[in-house]
Amino acid sequence: MNKQGLTPILHIDELSVSFGNSPVIKDLSFDVFPGRTTAVVGESGSGKSVMSMSIMRLADMAGARFPSGRILFSSGAGEGVDLLKCDQEAMRRIRGKEIAMIFQEPMTSLNPVFTIGDQLCEVLILHEKRSRAEAMVEAERLLVLVRLPDAKALLARYPHQLSGGMRQRVMIAMALACRPKLLIADEPTTALDVTVQAEILNIMKDLQAELGMAMIFITHDMGVVAEMADDVVVMWQGEKVEAGAVEEIFSCPRHPYTRMLLAAVPKLGAMQGFTHPRRTPLTVLRNGELVKEGDDRQQDTADYTVPPLLRVEDLSIHFDVKKSFWGRTTHRNFAVSRVGFEIYPGETLALVGESGSGKSTIGRTIQQLQESANGEVWFDGKPMSKMKLAERQRLRREVQYIFQDPFASLDPRRTVGDSIAEPILTHGLLDRGAPTRRRVGELLERVGLSADMASRYPHEFSGGQRQRVCIARALASKPRLIIADEALSALDVSVQAQVINLFMDLQREEGLSYLFISHDMAVVEKMSHRVAVLYLGQIMEIGKRTDVFERTAHPYTQRLLSAVPLADPSARRQRVALTGEIPSSIHPVNAPPALNPLREIASGHFVAQERV
Amino acid sequence: MAFAAPPRLRRFASLEFVLGFLLLGGVVFCVVFSAWLFAPPGQISLSTRLLMPFQDAAHLFGTDALGRDVLARVAVGGWISLKVGFLSVMGSVVFGVVMGLVSGYYRGIWDMIVMRCADIQLALPFILLAITFVAILGGSLTNTITLLIVSQWVQYARLVRGSVLTLREREFILSARAIGVKNGAIILRHILPNLMGPVVVLMTLNVANNILLESSLTFLGLGIDPTIPSWGGMLAEGRTYLQTAWWISVFPGLAILCTVLGLNLLGDWLRDLLDPTGRTNR
């Protein structure tokens, strides 16, 4: 019995999990109640996923051992079963039927060779012993339940024909197939766009109320927690540091780690009233105490008195996707259509948009990783199409690219020193040997690492450290423009806050310009001088950050802003109703998408003619 | 550049390395110095035919049906077998890996040409190819090795092409391109080291395979002069005496086993040594 007078459906008692000799979870205890959502929050390495895999006993396969503790699960009345004492055969009956799970990656958790109907039916036939015909009817009902339009036709489709959001809804439908008592959702919306995330969260909340099930919601996103949770468990390095009701955690967090986590979350709207981006001090945890570090200053580095460093004019990029029998292109993906913007020295321009908006394609074209179909890119007053080979190679020195995934963008077989030295040696900036080695050491120190780390391999670093290595490499050739393609998205919030400050410090000291490609509105608000909002390869709104965020003129921008979950449980709101998926940007060759001409509504604030 | 990792002595001197080195090194040593170590194997002496092993100090591994010393024949026969095994594999690795890299990295017309050649190659039955080859060029050691290279480079080319296709989309390759690294340097520095793992495994398998293939070819009269001893040839000869004189085929068989086992162990060791993450399960 507990404070609400409810019996917990899941009671975790002093659970410890270890892999080999290394303990991953230490003495974790918490309860999950029917009809309520318990959010488990923590950064990478906190053990939150191991916890969920341990409840399902899927961690056994990875070699986990459980030295102590109990996981009591009571599906009905009376004493529950200890899941740690069940054998795998007994667990197999519980999995999917009593406890269901949703994973992060909707792209890979459906089997590509079976139809949606087949996969939904499999669960129903397996656990509920239904006939195939019955199962099909039930499958259709489930798809309606997760608000998928045209459910009947969808049953015969294959996973690749569905968008990410639709697939995740199919995953939810599959998880709910046997009306589980407990649903474990492991970062279910992390891989999705904000508007799609908002929709999925709404569906999950409604379904929970309808079915009265308990939910464990694992996430790193404080905004999502505030939106979804009733109770919160904060995990740090395998231990529970704090637990309580969601309002309590957000209004008066007690543990310093929780306070640091909350302080690190960028809050949408926090920049109201400031004309420039602001570098804010960092709240860090030192010896169990919270300390503020670094200065608080305006980032007034942008210089608008000189001509722009980069000017993009009428840029169009498309990919051929479908060919006729005779090899003639019939359909094209019009990834970018007539986009234009400029970036001034010392300025940060953010390109925001959801997946498929063409924001990365633009970045890659500027970096010459992609050919453009039309339009021109001017760098330092020179058109790229007129540049000779040597000048183009020089451009690769002056423009640097930072990728989203610091795990994937470093060669695993080379030391980080080698990776950082590569641009220096490629462009012959310094002599091989001692001078280069010294410079690599300097660069590593510049990004807050130490020079002797040069001889280590990427796998020896954490995600945040790796992204610092990538930044050091980008700085190595003394560039003037850095394209940061979702460079902060894969990082934990506390690390993200550090890297944001690093970006700002470097901008101030080296006079760098940034093209900051992101989907995260709160980070964009914090970092950028000007913002361009992209939708299906066209600019919907472009202007100063204050204009776009505070005097929003285009409905799509409003939609994006309202979809961002706020890290404040008292501010839960009914969102702008979102309907449908983002349409495809693939069109027949002879019918390209219509263009939305931009109109200037205030000085420097352009908005597309409304069509969406 | 000189950002060498701290010495990895522990991994360098692993059990795999020591065992593999002893096995393969021992075999190679015996083969290379056979002329000084053992009596010349050619002598036929019918008075001492089919001697049991370990009975006579002069014939430690016994003698075969014609009274020739098995130990000496194993040692000398190793020359042919090791040459065929190693040279054919090295040849097909070099050719196949280069072809695979070119077709996988540059795609387009190169990919078309290389892969169509590979398809044609795969469509030809090996025996047919061997007969045609020998009919035109005649049987010799060089021709046997060339034949094996011609028929096996495809395996490496396809394996490498597949790996390159996935690697070239990885972000670290993309970021090297973004820095402005030239294609050749990207292939040599970033792609090649990342795909050597599976190539090394295939190599070790093929060495053993080719030692045996050589004997099949010789057996069919498509290989080298059958009077020159080789491990595969000895296995084939000893087959008829298997019930009465097991040693004729068992000792060359053991030699092949030691070579292959040693090679596999060294291959595993090399793969681990090349992989800085050391993720291999043990």
Coordinates of C-alpha atoms in Angstrom, one line a residue, chain A residues 56-598:
Chain A
M56 CA 11.8 -7.9 -19.3
R57 CA 14.8 -10.2 -18.5
L58 CA 16.2 -9.4 -22.0
A59 CA 19.3 -8.2 -20.3
D60 CA 20.2 -11.9 -19.6
M61 CA 21.0 -12.3 -23.3
A62 CA 23.6 -9.5 -23.0
G63 CA 25.2 -11.3 -20.1
A64 CA 23.7 -9.5 -17.2
R65 CA 23.6 -10.9 -13.7
F66 CA 21.4 -10.0 -10.8
P67 CA 23.4 -10.3 -7.5
S68 CA 20.6 -9.0 -5.4
G69 CA 17.1 -7.5 -5.4
R70 CA 13.6 -8.4 -6.4
I71 CA 11.3 -7.3 -9.2
L72 CA 7.8 -8.1 -8.0
F73 CA 5.2 -8.0 -10.7
S74 CA 1.5 -8.5 -9.8
S75 CA -0.8 -8.9 -12.8
G76 CA -3.8 -9.6 -10.7
A77 CA -4.8 -9.8 -7.1
G78 CA -2.5 -11.2 -4.4
E79 CA 1.2 -11.6 -4.2
G80 CA 3.1 -10.9 -7.3
V81 CA 5.8 -13.0 -9.0
D82 CA 9.5 -12.2 -8.7
L83 CA 10.5 -11.7 -12.3
L84 CA 14.1 -12.4 -11.4
K85 CA 13.2 -15.9 -10.3
C86 CA 11.3 -16.7 -13.5
D87 CA 12.9 -18.9 -16.1
Q88 CA 13.0 -17.7 -19.7
E89 CA 10.1 -19.9 -20.6
A90 CA 7.9 -18.2 -18.0
M91 CA 9.2 -14.8 -19.1
R92 CA 8.3 -15.5 -22.6
R93 CA 4.6 -15.8 -21.6
I94 CA 4.8 -12.6 -19.7
R95 CA 6.6 -10.6 -22.4
G96 CA 4.2 -9.1 -24.8
K97 CA 1.2 -10.3 -22.9
E98 CA 1.6 -8.8 -19.5
I99 CA 4.5 -6.4 -20.0
A100 CA 5.0 -4.9 -23.4
M101 CA 7.8 -2.8 -24.6
I102 CA 8.4 -0.1 -27.3
F103 CA 11.9 0.7 -28.5
Q104 CA 13.5 3.8 -29.7
E105 CA 14.1 3.0 -33.3
P106 CA 10.8 2.6 -35.3
M107 CA 12.9 2.1 -38.4
T108 CA 14.5 -1.1 -37.3
S109 CA 12.1 -2.7 -34.9
L110 CA 9.7 -3.9 -37.6
N111 CA 10.6 -6.8 -39.8
P112 CA 10.9 -5.4 -43.3
V113 CA 9.8 -8.5 -45.2
F114 CA 6.4 -8.9 -43.5
T115 CA 3.3 -6.7 -43.9
I116 CA 2.0 -4.6 -40.9
G117 CA -1.0 -7.0 -40.7
D118 CA 1.2 -10.1 -40.5
Q119 CA 3.3 -8.6 -37.7
L120 CA 0.3 -7.5 -35.7
C121 CA -1.4 -10.9 -36.2
E122 CA 1.7 -12.8 -35.0
V123 CA 1.4 -11.3 -31.5
L124 CA -2.3 -12.0 -31.3
I125 CA -2.1 -15.6 -32.6
L126 CA 0.9 -16.3 -30.4
H127 CA -0.5 -15.0 -27.1
E128 CA -4.2 -15.0 -27.5
K129 CA -4.6 -18.1 -29.6
R130 CA -6.9 -16.4 -32.0
S131 CA -7.5 -17.6 -35.6
R132 CA -6.0 -15.5 -38.4
A133 CA -9.3 -14.0 -39.5
E134 CA -10.1 -12.9 -35.9
A135 CA -6.6 -11.6 -35.5
M136 CA -6.9 -9.5 -38.7
V137 CA -10.1 -7.8 -37.4
E138 CA -8.5 -7.1 -34.1
A139 CA -5.4 -5.8 -35.8
E140 CA -7.5 -3.3 -37.7
R141 CA -9.1 -2.2 -34.5
L142 CA -5.7 -1.6 -33.0
L143 CA -4.6 0.5 -35.8
V144 CA -7.7 2.6 -35.4
L145 CA -6.9 2.9 -31.7
V146 CA -3.5 4.5 -32.5
R147 CA -5.3 6.9 -34.9
L148 CA -3.8 5.6 -38.1
P149 CA -6.0 6.6 -41.0
D150 CA -7.2 4.0 -43.5
A151 CA -6.4 1.1 -41.2
K152 CA -7.7 -1.6 -43.5
A153 CA -5.4 -0.7 -46.4
L154 CA -2.5 -0.3 -44.0
L155 CA -2.6 -3.9 -42.9
A156 CA -1.4 -5.0 -46.3
R157 CA 1.5 -2.5 -46.4
Y158 CA 5.1 -3.1 -45.7
P159 CA 7.1 -1.1 -43.1
H160 CA 9.2 0.8 -45.6
Q161 CA 6.1 2.3 -47.1
L162 CA 5.3 4.0 -43.8
S163 CA 6.9 7.1 -42.3
G164 CA 8.8 7.0 -39.0
G165 CA 5.8 8.4 -37.0
M166 CA 3.4 5.9 -38.5
R167 CA 5.8 3.0 -37.8
Q168 CA 6.1 4.1 -34.2
R169 CA 2.3 4.1 -34.0
V170 CA 2.3 0.5 -35.4
M171 CA 4.8 -0.4 -32.7
I172 CA 2.5 1.0 -30.1
A173 CA -0.5 -0.9 -31.5
M174 CA 1.6 -4.0 -31.4
A175 CA 2.6 -3.4 -27.8
L176 CA -1.0 -2.9 -26.9
A177 CA -2.3 -5.9 -28.8
C178 CA -2.7 -8.1 -25.7
R179 CA -3.8 -5.3 -23.4
P180 CA -0.6 -5.4 -21.3
K181 CA -0.8 -4.3 -17.6
L182 CA 2.5 -2.6 -18.0
L183 CA 4.0 -0.8 -20.9
I184 CA 7.7 0.0 -21.0
A185 CA 8.6 2.8 -23.5
D186 CA 12.3 3.2 -24.0
E187 CA 12.9 6.6 -25.6
P188 CA 9.9 6.1 -27.9
T189 CA 10.0 9.5 -29.5
T190 CA 13.7 10.4 -29.5
A191 CA 14.2 9.5 -33.1
L192 CA 11.1 11.4 -34.3
D193 CA 10.4 15.0 -35.4
V194 CA 8.9 17.4 -32.8
T195 CA 5.5 17.6 -34.4
V196 CA 5.4 13.8 -34.8
Q197 CA 6.6 13.4 -31.2
A198 CA 3.8 15.7 -30.0
E199 CA 1.3 13.5 -31.7
I200 CA 2.7 10.2 -30.4
L201 CA 2.8 11.6 -26.9
N202 CA -0.8 12.6 -27.1
I203 CA -1.8 9.2 -28.4
M204 CA 0.1 7.4 -25.6
K205 CA -1.5 9.6 -23.0
D206 CA -5.0 9.0 -24.3
L207 CA -4.5 5.3 -24.6
Q208 CA -3.2 5.0 -21.1
A209 CA -6.3 6.8 -19.7
E210 CA -8.5 4.5 -21.9
L211 CA -6.9 1.2 -21.0
G212 CA -5.8 2.1 -17.4
M213 CA -2.4 0.5 -17.8
A214 CA 0.8 1.4 -16.0
M215 CA 3.6 2.9 -18.0
I216 CA 7.4 3.2 -17.5
F217 CA 8.6 6.0 -19.7
I218 CA 12.3 6.1 -20.2
T219 CA 13.8 9.3 -21.6
H220 CA 16.5 11.8 -21.3
D221 CA 14.3 14.7 -22.4
M222 CA 13.1 16.8 -19.4
G223 CA 10.4 18.3 -21.6
V224 CA 8.9 15.0 -22.4
V225 CA 9.0 14.1 -18.7
A226 CA 7.1 17.2 -17.7
E227 CA 4.6 16.4 -20.4
M228 CA 4.0 12.7 -19.7
A229 CA 4.9 11.7 -16.2
D230 CA 3.0 11.3 -12.9
D231 CA 6.0 10.1 -11.0
V232 CA 9.7 10.6 -11.8
V233 CA 12.7 8.6 -10.9
V234 CA 16.1 10.3 -11.6
M235 CA 19.0 8.0 -12.2
W236 CA 22.6 8.8 -12.2
Q237 CA 25.5 6.4 -12.6
G238 CA 23.4 3.4 -11.9
E239 CA 21.7 4.8 -8.8
K240 CA 18.5 6.4 -8.0
V241 CA 19.3 9.9 -6.8
E242 CA 15.8 11.2 -6.5
A243 CA 12.2 10.1 -6.9
G244 CA 8.9 11.8 -6.4
A245 CA 5.8 13.3 -8.0
V246 CA 6.5 15.2 -11.2
E247 CA 5.5 18.6 -9.8
E248 CA 7.8 18.1 -6.8
I249 CA 10.8 17.2 -8.9
F250 CA 10.4 20.2 -11.2
S251 CA 9.4 22.8 -8.5
C252 CA 11.8 21.8 -5.8
P253 CA 14.4 19.3 -6.8
R254 CA 16.5 18.2 -3.8
H255 CA 19.4 16.3 -5.2
P256 CA 22.1 18.5 -6.8
Y257 CA 22.3 16.3 -9.8
T258 CA 18.6 16.8 -10.5
R259 CA 19.1 20.5 -10.1
M260 CA 22.0 20.5 -12.5
L261 CA 20.0 18.5 -15.0
L262 CA 17.1 21.0 -14.9
A263 CA 19.5 23.9 -15.1
A264 CA 21.1 22.5 -18.2
V265 CA 17.8 22.1 -20.2
P266 CA 17.5 24.9 -22.7
K267 CA 14.1 26.5 -22.1
L268 CA 12.1 27.7 -25.1
G269 CA 11.2 31.3 -24.5
A270 CA 14.0 32.0 -22.1
M271 CA 15.6 34.4 -24.5
Q272 CA 12.7 36.8 -24.6
G273 CA 13.8 40.4 -24.4
F274 CA 17.4 39.8 -25.5
T275 CA 18.5 40.9 -28.9
H276 CA 21.6 38.8 -29.1
P277 CA 22.2 35.2 -28.2
R278 CA 23.5 34.9 -24.7
R279 CA 26.2 32.8 -23.3
T280 CA 25.0 31.7 -19.9
P281 CA 27.1 30.3 -17.0
L282 CA 27.1 26.6 -16.7
T283 CA 25.8 24.9 -13.6
V284 CA 28.1 22.1 -12.8
L285 CA 28.3 19.5 -10.0
R286 CA 31.5 19.6 -8.2
N287 CA 32.1 17.5 -5.1
G288 CA 28.4 17.2 -4.6
E289 CA 27.9 21.0 -4.7
L290 CA 26.4 23.1 -7.5
V291 CA 28.7 25.7 -8.9
K292 CA 28.1 28.3 -11.6
E293 CA 30.9 28.4 -14.1
G294 CA 31.8 30.8 -16.9
D295 CA 30.6 34.3 -17.7
D296 CA 27.2 35.6 -18.7
R297 CA 27.5 37.8 -21.7
Q298 CA 25.9 38.9 -24.9
Q299 CA 27.1 37.2 -28.1
D300 CA 27.3 40.4 -30.2
T301 CA 29.9 39.0 -32.5
A302 CA 27.9 39.3 -35.8
D303 CA 29.3 42.1 -38.1
Y304 CA 26.6 43.3 -40.5
T305 CA 28.7 46.3 -41.7
V306 CA 30.8 44.1 -44.0
P307 CA 29.6 42.0 -47.0
P308 CA 28.3 38.6 -46.1
L309 CA 30.8 35.7 -45.8
L310 CA 28.5 33.3 -47.5
R311 CA 25.6 34.0 -49.8
V312 CA 23.3 31.3 -51.1
E313 CA 21.1 32.3 -54.0
D314 CA 18.2 30.4 -55.5
L315 CA 19.7 27.1 -54.6
S316 CA 17.8 24.0 -55.9
I317 CA 18.8 20.5 -55.3
H318 CA 17.0 17.4 -56.5
F319 CA 17.6 13.7 -56.7
D320 CA 16.3 11.3 -59.3
V321 CA 14.3 8.6 -57.6
K322 CA 12.3 6.8 -60.3
K323 CA 13.1 6.0 -63.9
S324 CA 10.9 4.8 -66.7
F325 CA 11.6 1.6 -68.6
W326 CA 13.7 3.5 -71.1
G327 CA 15.9 5.1 -68.4
R328 CA 14.3 8.5 -68.4
T329 CA 13.8 10.1 -65.0
T330 CA 10.1 10.3 -64.2
H331 CA 10.1 11.3 -60.5
R332 CA 12.4 13.5 -58.5
N333 CA 12.9 14.3 -54.9
F334 CA 12.9 18.0 -54.9
A335 CA 15.0 18.3 -51.7
V336 CA 15.7 22.0 -51.9
S337 CA 13.8 24.5 -54.0
R338 CA 15.1 28.0 -54.6
V339 CA 16.6 28.7 -51.2
G340 CA 18.5 31.9 -50.5
F341 CA 20.2 33.3 -47.4
E342 CA 23.4 34.9 -46.3
I343 CA 25.7 34.5 -43.3
Y344 CA 27.8 37.5 -42.1
P345 CA 31.1 37.2 -40.3
G346 CA 30.7 36.2 -36.7
E347 CA 27.1 35.3 -37.2
T348 CA 25.2 32.2 -36.4
L349 CA 22.4 31.4 -38.8
A350 CA 20.2 28.5 -37.8
L351 CA 18.4 26.3 -40.3
V352 CA 15.5 24.6 -38.6
G353 CA 13.1 22.1 -39.9
E354 CA 11.9 18.6 -39.6
S355 CA 13.3 15.5 -41.4
G356 CA 12.9 15.8 -45.1
S357 CA 13.0 19.6 -45.0
G358 CA 16.3 19.7 -46.9
K359 CA 18.4 21.4 -44.2
S360 CA 21.3 18.9 -44.3
T361 CA 21.2 18.8 -48.1
I362 CA 21.9 22.6 -48.1
G363 CA 24.8 22.1 -45.7
R364 CA 26.3 19.4 -47.8
T365 CA 26.0 21.4 -50.9
I366 CA 27.9 24.3 -49.4
Q367 CA 30.6 21.8 -48.3
Q368 CA 30.7 20.4 -51.8
L369 CA 29.6 16.9 -50.8
Q370 CA 26.6 17.3 -53.1
E371 CA 26.0 18.8 -56.5
S372 CA 23.4 21.5 -56.8
A373 CA 21.0 21.5 -59.7
N374 CA 20.5 25.3 -59.8
G375 CA 21.5 28.4 -58.1
E376 CA 24.8 29.7 -56.8
V377 CA 26.8 29.7 -53.6
W378 CA 29.0 32.8 -53.1
F379 CA 31.8 32.5 -50.5
D380 CA 33.7 35.6 -49.7
G381 CA 32.3 37.3 -52.7
K382 CA 33.2 34.6 -55.1
P383 CA 30.8 32.3 -56.9
M384 CA 31.5 28.6 -56.3
S385 CA 30.7 27.6 -59.9
K386 CA 33.4 29.8 -61.2
M387 CA 36.1 28.5 -58.8
K388 CA 39.0 26.5 -60.1
L389 CA 39.9 23.2 -58.6
A390 CA 42.6 24.7 -56.3
E391 CA 40.2 27.3 -55.1
R392 CA 37.6 24.7 -54.4
Q393 CA 40.1 22.7 -52.4
R394 CA 40.9 25.9 -50.5
L395 CA 37.2 26.3 -49.7
R396 CA 37.2 22.9 -48.1
R397 CA 39.7 24.4 -45.7
E398 CA 37.8 27.5 -45.0
V399 CA 34.5 25.7 -44.5
Q400 CA 34.3 22.9 -42.1
Y401 CA 31.5 20.4 -41.3
I402 CA 30.6 18.8 -38.0
F403 CA 28.3 15.8 -38.2
Q404 CA 25.5 14.8 -35.9
D405 CA 26.9 11.5 -34.7
P406 CA 30.3 11.9 -32.9
F407 CA 30.4 8.1 -32.8
A408 CA 30.2 7.7 -36.5
S409 CA 32.2 10.6 -37.7
L410 CA 35.6 9.5 -36.4
D411 CA 37.5 6.7 -38.0
P412 CA 37.5 3.9 -35.4
R413 CA 40.9 2.6 -36.5
R414 CA 42.9 5.8 -36.2
T415 CA 43.9 7.7 -33.1
V416 CA 42.1 11.0 -32.5
G417 CA 45.4 12.8 -33.0
D418 CA 45.6 11.4 -36.5
S419 CA 42.0 12.5 -37.2
I420 CA 42.7 16.0 -36.0
A421 CA 46.0 16.2 -37.9
E422 CA 44.3 15.1 -41.1
P423 CA 43.0 18.5 -42.3
I424 CA 46.4 20.1 -41.4
L425 CA 48.3 17.6 -43.4
T426 CA 45.8 17.4 -46.3
H427 CA 46.1 21.1 -46.8
G428 CA 49.8 21.2 -46.1
L429 CA 49.4 23.8 -43.4
L430 CA 52.2 22.6 -41.1
D431 CA 55.1 20.3 -41.4
R432 CA 54.6 16.7 -40.5
G433 CA 56.0 15.7 -37.1
A434 CA 56.6 18.0 -34.3
P435 CA 54.8 21.2 -35.5
T436 CA 51.7 19.3 -36.3
R437 CA 51.8 17.4 -33.1
R438 CA 52.1 20.6 -31.1
R439 CA 49.2 22.1 -32.9
V440 CA 47.0 19.0 -32.3
G441 CA 47.8 19.3 -28.6
E442 CA 46.8 23.0 -28.7
L443 CA 43.6 22.2 -30.4
L444 CA 42.7 19.5 -27.9
E445 CA 43.3 21.9 -25.1
R446 CA 41.3 24.6 -26.9
V447 CA 38.2 22.3 -26.8
G448 CA 38.7 21.4 -23.1
L449 CA 40.6 18.1 -23.5
S450 CA 44.2 17.4 -22.7
A451 CA 47.0 17.2 -25.2
D452 CA 48.1 13.7 -24.2
M453 CA 44.7 12.3 -25.4
A454 CA 46.0 12.5 -29.0
S455 CA 47.2 9.0 -28.9
R456 CA 43.9 7.5 -27.8
Y457 CA 41.3 5.9 -30.0
P458 CA 37.7 7.2 -30.5
H459 CA 36.1 4.3 -28.5
E460 CA 38.0 5.4 -25.4
F461 CA 36.0 8.7 -25.3
S462 CA 32.5 9.5 -24.2
G463 CA 30.0 11.0 -26.6
G464 CA 30.6 14.6 -25.5
Q465 CA 34.4 14.2 -25.6
R466 CA 34.1 12.8 -29.1
Q467 CA 32.1 15.8 -30.3
R468 CA 34.8 18.0 -28.8
V469 CA 37.4 16.0 -30.8
C470 CA 35.3 16.6 -33.9
I471 CA 35.2 20.4 -33.1
A472 CA 39.0 20.4 -32.6
R473 CA 39.3 18.8 -36.0
A474 CA 37.0 21.3 -37.6
L475 CA 39.1 24.1 -36.1
A476 CA 42.4 22.6 -37.2
S477 CA 42.4 24.2 -40.6
K478 CA 41.5 27.6 -39.2
P479 CA 38.1 27.8 -41.0
R480 CA 35.9 30.9 -41.3
L481 CA 32.6 29.0 -41.5
I482 CA 31.6 25.9 -39.6
I483 CA 28.5 24.0 -40.6
A484 CA 27.2 22.2 -37.6
D485 CA 24.7 19.6 -38.8
E486 CA 22.7 18.5 -35.7
A487 CA 26.0 18.6 -33.9
L488 CA 24.3 18.8 -30.5
S489 CA 21.4 16.4 -31.0
A490 CA 23.2 13.2 -30.0
L491 CA 24.5 14.7 -26.7
D492 CA 23.2 14.6 -23.2
V493 CA 21.7 17.9 -22.0
S494 CA 24.5 18.6 -19.5
V495 CA 27.1 18.0 -22.2
Q496 CA 25.0 19.9 -24.7
A497 CA 25.1 23.0 -22.5
Q498 CA 28.9 22.8 -22.3
V499 CA 29.3 22.4 -26.1
I500 CA 26.9 25.3 -26.7
N501 CA 29.2 27.5 -24.6
L502 CA 32.2 26.1 -26.4
F503 CA 30.7 27.0 -29.7
M504 CA 30.0 30.5 -28.5
D505 CA 33.5 31.0 -27.0
L506 CA 35.1 29.9 -30.2
Q507 CA 32.9 32.3 -32.2
R508 CA 33.9 35.2 -30.0
E509 CA 37.6 34.4 -30.0
E510 CA 38.1 33.2 -33.6
G511 CA 35.4 35.3 -35.3
L512 CA 33.8 32.1 -36.7
S513 CA 30.5 32.0 -38.5
Y514 CA 28.2 29.1 -38.0
L515 CA 25.5 27.5 -40.1
F516 CA 23.7 25.8 -37.4
I517 CA 21.4 23.0 -38.7
S518 CA 19.0 21.7 -36.0
H519 CA 15.5 20.5 -35.3
D520 CA 15.7 21.6 -31.6
M521 CA 13.9 25.0 -31.3
A522 CA 15.2 25.6 -27.8
V523 CA 18.8 25.2 -28.7
V524 CA 18.4 27.3 -31.8
E525 CA 16.8 30.1 -29.7
K526 CA 19.8 30.1 -27.4
M527 CA 22.5 30.0 -30.1
S528 CA 21.5 31.9 -33.1
H529 CA 21.5 35.5 -34.4
R530 CA 19.2 34.7 -37.3
V531 CA 16.9 31.8 -38.1
A532 CA 15.6 30.3 -41.3
V533 CA 12.7 27.9 -41.0
L534 CA 12.6 25.2 -43.8
Y535 CA 9.6 23.1 -44.8
L536 CA 9.8 20.7 -47.7
G537 CA 12.9 22.3 -49.2
Q538 CA 11.6 25.9 -49.1
I539 CA 12.1 28.7 -46.6
M540 CA 8.9 29.5 -44.8
E541 CA 10.3 32.2 -42.6
I542 CA 13.7 33.9 -42.2
G543 CA 14.7 36.7 -40.0
K544 CA 16.3 37.8 -36.8
R545 CA 15.9 35.4 -33.9
T546 CA 13.7 37.8 -32.1
D547 CA 11.4 38.2 -35.1
V548 CA 11.0 34.5 -35.8
F549 CA 10.6 33.4 -32.2
E550 CA 8.7 36.4 -30.7
R551 CA 6.8 37.8 -33.7
T552 CA 6.2 34.5 -35.4
A553 CA 4.4 35.1 -38.7
H554 CA 4.2 31.8 -40.5
P555 CA 1.8 29.0 -39.2
Y556 CA 4.4 26.3 -39.8
T557 CA 6.8 28.1 -37.4
Q558 CA 4.0 28.4 -34.9
R559 CA 3.3 24.7 -35.2
L560 CA 7.0 23.8 -34.7
L561 CA 7.2 26.1 -31.6
S562 CA 4.0 24.7 -30.1
A563 CA 5.2 21.1 -30.5
V564 CA 8.2 21.6 -28.3
P565 CA 7.6 19.9 -25.0
L566 CA 8.2 22.4 -22.2
A567 CA 10.2 21.3 -19.1
D568 CA 7.4 22.5 -16.8
P569 CA 4.6 20.2 -15.7
S570 CA 2.4 23.1 -14.7
A571 CA 2.4 24.4 -18.2
R572 CA 0.9 21.3 -19.9
R573 CA -1.2 22.5 -22.7
Q574 CA -3.6 21.4 -25.3
R575 CA -1.5 21.8 -28.4
V576 CA -2.3 23.2 -31.8
A577 CA -4.2 20.3 -33.4
L578 CA -1.8 18.6 -35.7
T579 CA -3.1 16.6 -38.6
G580 CA -1.4 14.3 -40.9
E581 CA 2.1 13.6 -41.8
I582 CA 4.6 15.8 -43.6
P583 CA 3.9 15.3 -47.3
S584 CA 6.5 13.8 -49.5
S585 CA 8.8 15.9 -51.5
I586 CA 8.9 13.5 -54.4
H587 CA 7.1 14.8 -57.5
P588 CA 6.9 13.9 -61.2
V589 CA 9.6 15.7 -63.2
N590 CA 7.1 17.7 -65.2
A591 CA 5.2 18.9 -62.1
P592 CA 7.6 20.3 -59.6
P593 CA 6.3 21.6 -56.3
A594 CA 4.8 25.1 -56.4
L595 CA 7.0 27.8 -55.0
N596 CA 6.0 30.0 -52.1
P597 CA 7.5 33.5 -52.8
L598 CA 8.8 35.3 -49.8

